[in-house]
């Protein structure tokens, strides 16, 4: 089993942190092999930001996503650039408020889940910054790629001290959106 996840958005949305948390949940708490890669440079300061996680039950021979099984796309630029890379039948979560121009042709053959993720995060926790954690809850809830307990532990490992409860609230809202709470 090799699963490839691509997360794209713009700097400040927590794309890199979300990928690190997902990789940690798989490797540390599930005992799977996981590799996380990310784009550095000007992209991380407000432009396009991209991270990939490859999860496998066998050693990973190539650390990059070749044909992603899953994508989380949080900006129009990420949608336009990365949606065509997702394999047929792949699952894609999009931030519908930040992706006003959708392409039915590109979406055909993929399972698309569109939510106003930033707005839901703000309504749930009072902080739009928790959108990445909420989205991880939705992703794990929809895919079952790691256990709920594993992603909870990985979130607690990664978020700043004092923000654990608010981040868990966002994660659980993501589970709820996926219909698994």
Short mmCIF file of C-alpha atoms in Angstrom, two decimals:
data_model
loop_
_atom_site.label_atom_id
_atom_site.label_comp_id
_atom_site.label_asym_id
_atom_site.label_seq_id
_atom_site.Cartn_x
_atom_site.Cartn_y
_atom_site.Cartn_z
CA UNK A 1 0.00 0.00 0.00
CA UNK A 2 1.52 3.31 -1.14
CA UNK A 3 -0.65 6.41 -0.75
CA UNK A 4 0.36 9.82 -2.00
CA UNK A 5 -1.10 13.04 -0.61
CA UNK A 6 -0.54 16.50 -2.08
CA UNK A 7 -1.44 19.60 -0.06
CA UNK A 8 -1.40 22.94 -1.85
CA UNK A 9 -2.32 26.47 -0.85
CA UNK A 10 -0.59 29.72 -0.09
CA UNK A 11 1.89 30.65 2.61
CA UNK A 12 0.28 31.13 6.01
CA UNK A 13 -2.45 28.49 5.61
CA UNK A 14 -0.49 25.84 7.49
CA UNK A 15 0.10 23.59 4.47
CA UNK A 16 3.54 22.48 5.67
CA UNK A 17 2.42 21.94 9.28
CA UNK A 18 -0.54 19.85 8.13
CA UNK A 19 1.75 17.62 6.06
CA UNK A 20 4.20 17.20 8.95
CA UNK A 21 1.36 16.25 11.32
CA UNK A 22 -0.04 13.71 8.85
CA UNK A 23 3.38 12.16 8.28
CA UNK A 24 3.99 11.97 12.03
CA UNK A 25 0.62 10.31 12.65
CA UNK A 26 1.47 7.63 10.07
CA UNK A 27 5.11 7.05 11.05
CA UNK A 28 5.15 7.56 14.82
CA UNK A 29 1.69 6.39 15.83
CA UNK A 30 0.81 3.85 13.11
CA UNK A 31 4.26 2.34 12.53
CA UNK A 32 4.02 2.99 8.79
CA UNK A 33 6.70 4.39 6.54
CA UNK A 34 6.13 8.06 5.74
CA UNK A 35 8.05 10.75 3.90
CA UNK A 36 7.11 14.43 3.90
CA UNK A 37 8.51 16.92 1.38
CA UNK A 38 7.79 20.60 0.90
CA UNK A 39 8.52 23.60 -1.27
CA UNK A 40 10.78 26.23 0.25
CA UNK A 41 11.65 29.72 -0.90
CA UNK A 42 9.38 32.58 -1.95
CA UNK A 43 6.45 30.19 -2.20
CA UNK A 44 6.33 29.93 1.58
CA UNK A 45 5.87 33.68 2.01
CA UNK A 46 2.39 34.20 0.60
CA UNK A 47 2.74 32.61 -2.82
CA UNK A 48 1.96 29.03 -3.74
CA UNK A 49 2.91 26.50 -1.09
CA UNK A 50 3.06 22.75 -1.68
CA UNK A 51 3.77 19.77 0.53
CA UNK A 52 3.57 16.07 -0.15
CA UNK A 53 3.27 13.06 2.12
CA UNK A 54 3.89 9.52 0.94
CA UNK A 55 2.65 6.80 3.30
CA UNK A 56 3.39 3.12 2.80
CA UNK A 57 3.53 -0.16 4.66
CA UNK A 58 6.86 -0.86 2.90
CA UNK A 59 10.05 1.20 2.68
CA UNK A 60 9.57 4.18 0.37
CA UNK A 61 11.94 4.17 -2.58
CA UNK A 62 10.89 7.53 -4.03
CA UNK A 63 9.86 10.35 -1.65
CA UNK A 64 7.73 12.44 -4.02
CA UNK A 65 4.12 12.09 -5.11
CA UNK A 66 4.06 10.70 -8.64
CA UNK A 67 0.29 10.55 -9.16
CA UNK A 68 -1.42 11.68 -5.92
CA UNK A 69 -4.25 9.54 -4.56
CA UNK A 70 -5.44 12.51 -2.52
CA UNK A 71 -5.16 16.29 -2.66
CA UNK A 72 -6.08 19.11 -0.32
CA UNK A 73 -6.26 22.32 -2.35
CA UNK A 74 -6.67 25.56 -0.44
CA UNK A 75 -6.20 28.27 -3.09
CA UNK A 76 -7.14 28.94 -6.72
CA UNK A 77 -3.50 28.71 -7.78
CA UNK A 78 -3.07 25.31 -6.08
CA UNK A 79 -6.34 24.07 -7.62
CA UNK A 80 -5.33 25.13 -11.13
CA UNK A 81 -1.81 23.76 -10.85
CA UNK A 82 -2.26 20.53 -8.88
CA UNK A 83 -5.76 19.19 -9.59
CA UNK A 84 -4.63 17.75 -12.97
CA UNK A 85 -1.96 15.70 -11.15
CA UNK A 86 -4.49 13.76 -9.04
CA UNK A 87 -5.18 10.27 -10.34
CA UNK A 88 -8.59 9.24 -11.64
CA UNK A 89 -10.76 8.20 -8.72
CA UNK A 90 -8.68 10.35 -6.38
CA UNK A 91 -10.21 12.23 -3.46
CA UNK A 92 -9.84 16.01 -3.40
CA UNK A 93 -10.78 18.45 -0.63
CA UNK A 94 -11.06 22.08 -1.69
CA UNK A 95 -11.53 25.37 0.17
CA UNK A 96 -14.54 26.52 -1.83
CA UNK A 97 -14.43 30.16 -0.72
CA UNK A 98 -10.85 30.53 -2.03
CA UNK A 99 -11.46 28.62 -5.27
CA UNK A 100 -14.18 30.57 -7.08
CA UNK A 101 -13.27 29.27 -10.55
CA UNK A 102 -13.81 25.54 -10.71
CA UNK A 103 -13.27 23.34 -13.75
CA UNK A 104 -15.81 20.55 -14.23
CA UNK A 105 -13.60 18.87 -16.83
CA UNK A 106 -10.62 18.69 -14.44
CA UNK A 107 -12.87 17.48 -11.60
CA UNK A 108 -14.45 14.69 -13.65
CA UNK A 109 -13.54 11.24 -12.33
CA UNK A 110 -12.42 12.58 -8.95
CA UNK A 111 -14.27 12.65 -5.63
CA UNK A 112 -14.52 16.35 -4.78
CA UNK A 113 -15.39 17.61 -1.29
CA UNK A 114 -15.82 21.39 -1.27
CA UNK A 115 -16.33 23.28 1.99
CA UNK A 116 -15.81 26.86 3.21
CA UNK A 117 -13.06 25.51 5.47
CA UNK A 118 -11.69 28.83 6.72
CA UNK A 119 -15.18 30.06 7.62
CA UNK A 120 -16.02 26.79 9.40
CA UNK A 121 -12.75 27.01 11.36
CA UNK A 122 -13.51 30.61 12.39
CA UNK A 123 -17.03 29.66 13.48
CA UNK A 124 -15.77 26.60 15.38
CA UNK A 125 -12.73 28.01 17.17
CA UNK A 126 -12.76 31.74 16.56
CA UNK A 127 -9.46 31.38 14.68
CA UNK A 128 -9.08 31.00 10.92
CA UNK A 129 -5.56 29.67 11.64
CA UNK A 130 -7.10 26.36 12.77
CA UNK A 131 -8.37 25.68 9.23
CA UNK A 132 -5.44 23.35 8.48
CA UNK A 133 -6.20 21.21 11.53
CA UNK A 134 -9.92 21.14 10.74
CA UNK A 135 -9.04 20.05 7.20
CA UNK A 136 -6.82 17.25 8.54
CA UNK A 137 -9.79 16.00 10.58
CA UNK A 138 -11.97 16.07 7.47
CA UNK A 139 -9.28 14.29 5.44
CA UNK A 140 -8.70 11.55 8.01
CA UNK A 141 -12.45 11.19 8.51
CA UNK A 142 -13.06 10.73 4.78
CA UNK A 143 -10.09 8.48 4.01
CA UNK A 144 -9.26 6.58 7.19
CA UNK A 145 -5.62 6.85 6.10
CA UNK A 146 -4.62 6.92 9.79
CA UNK A 147 -6.61 6.29 12.94
CA UNK A 148 -8.38 9.17 14.61
CA UNK A 149 -6.31 8.66 17.79
CA UNK A 150 -3.07 8.83 15.78
CA UNK A 151 -3.90 12.17 14.18
CA UNK A 152 -5.04 13.53 17.57
CA UNK A 153 -1.69 12.60 19.15
CA UNK A 154 0.25 14.06 16.21
CA UNK A 155 -1.72 17.32 16.44
CA UNK A 156 -0.98 17.55 20.16
CA UNK A 157 2.73 16.99 19.43
CA UNK A 158 2.86 19.76 16.85
CA UNK A 159 0.70 22.68 17.96
CA UNK A 160 1.98 25.45 20.25
CA UNK A 161 1.53 24.90 23.96
CA UNK A 162 -1.67 26.43 25.19
CA UNK A 163 -3.51 25.84 21.89
CA UNK A 164 -4.09 22.11 22.28
CA UNK A 165 -7.81 22.27 23.12
CA UNK A 166 -8.69 24.74 20.39
CA UNK A 167 -6.85 22.63 17.83
CA UNK A 168 -8.54 19.44 19.02
CA UNK A 169 -11.88 21.24 18.68
CA UNK A 170 -11.00 22.07 15.06
CA UNK A 171 -9.87 18.49 14.39
CA UNK A 172 -13.09 17.07 15.82
CA UNK A 173 -15.15 19.48 13.70
CA UNK A 174 -13.33 18.03 10.68
CA UNK A 175 -14.28 14.50 11.79
CA UNK A 176 -17.87 15.72 12.17
CA UNK A 177 -17.89 17.17 8.63
CA UNK A 178 -16.75 13.79 7.34
CA UNK A 179 -19.61 12.13 9.19
CA UNK A 180 -17.36 10.15 11.51
CA UNK A 181 -17.86 11.83 14.88
#
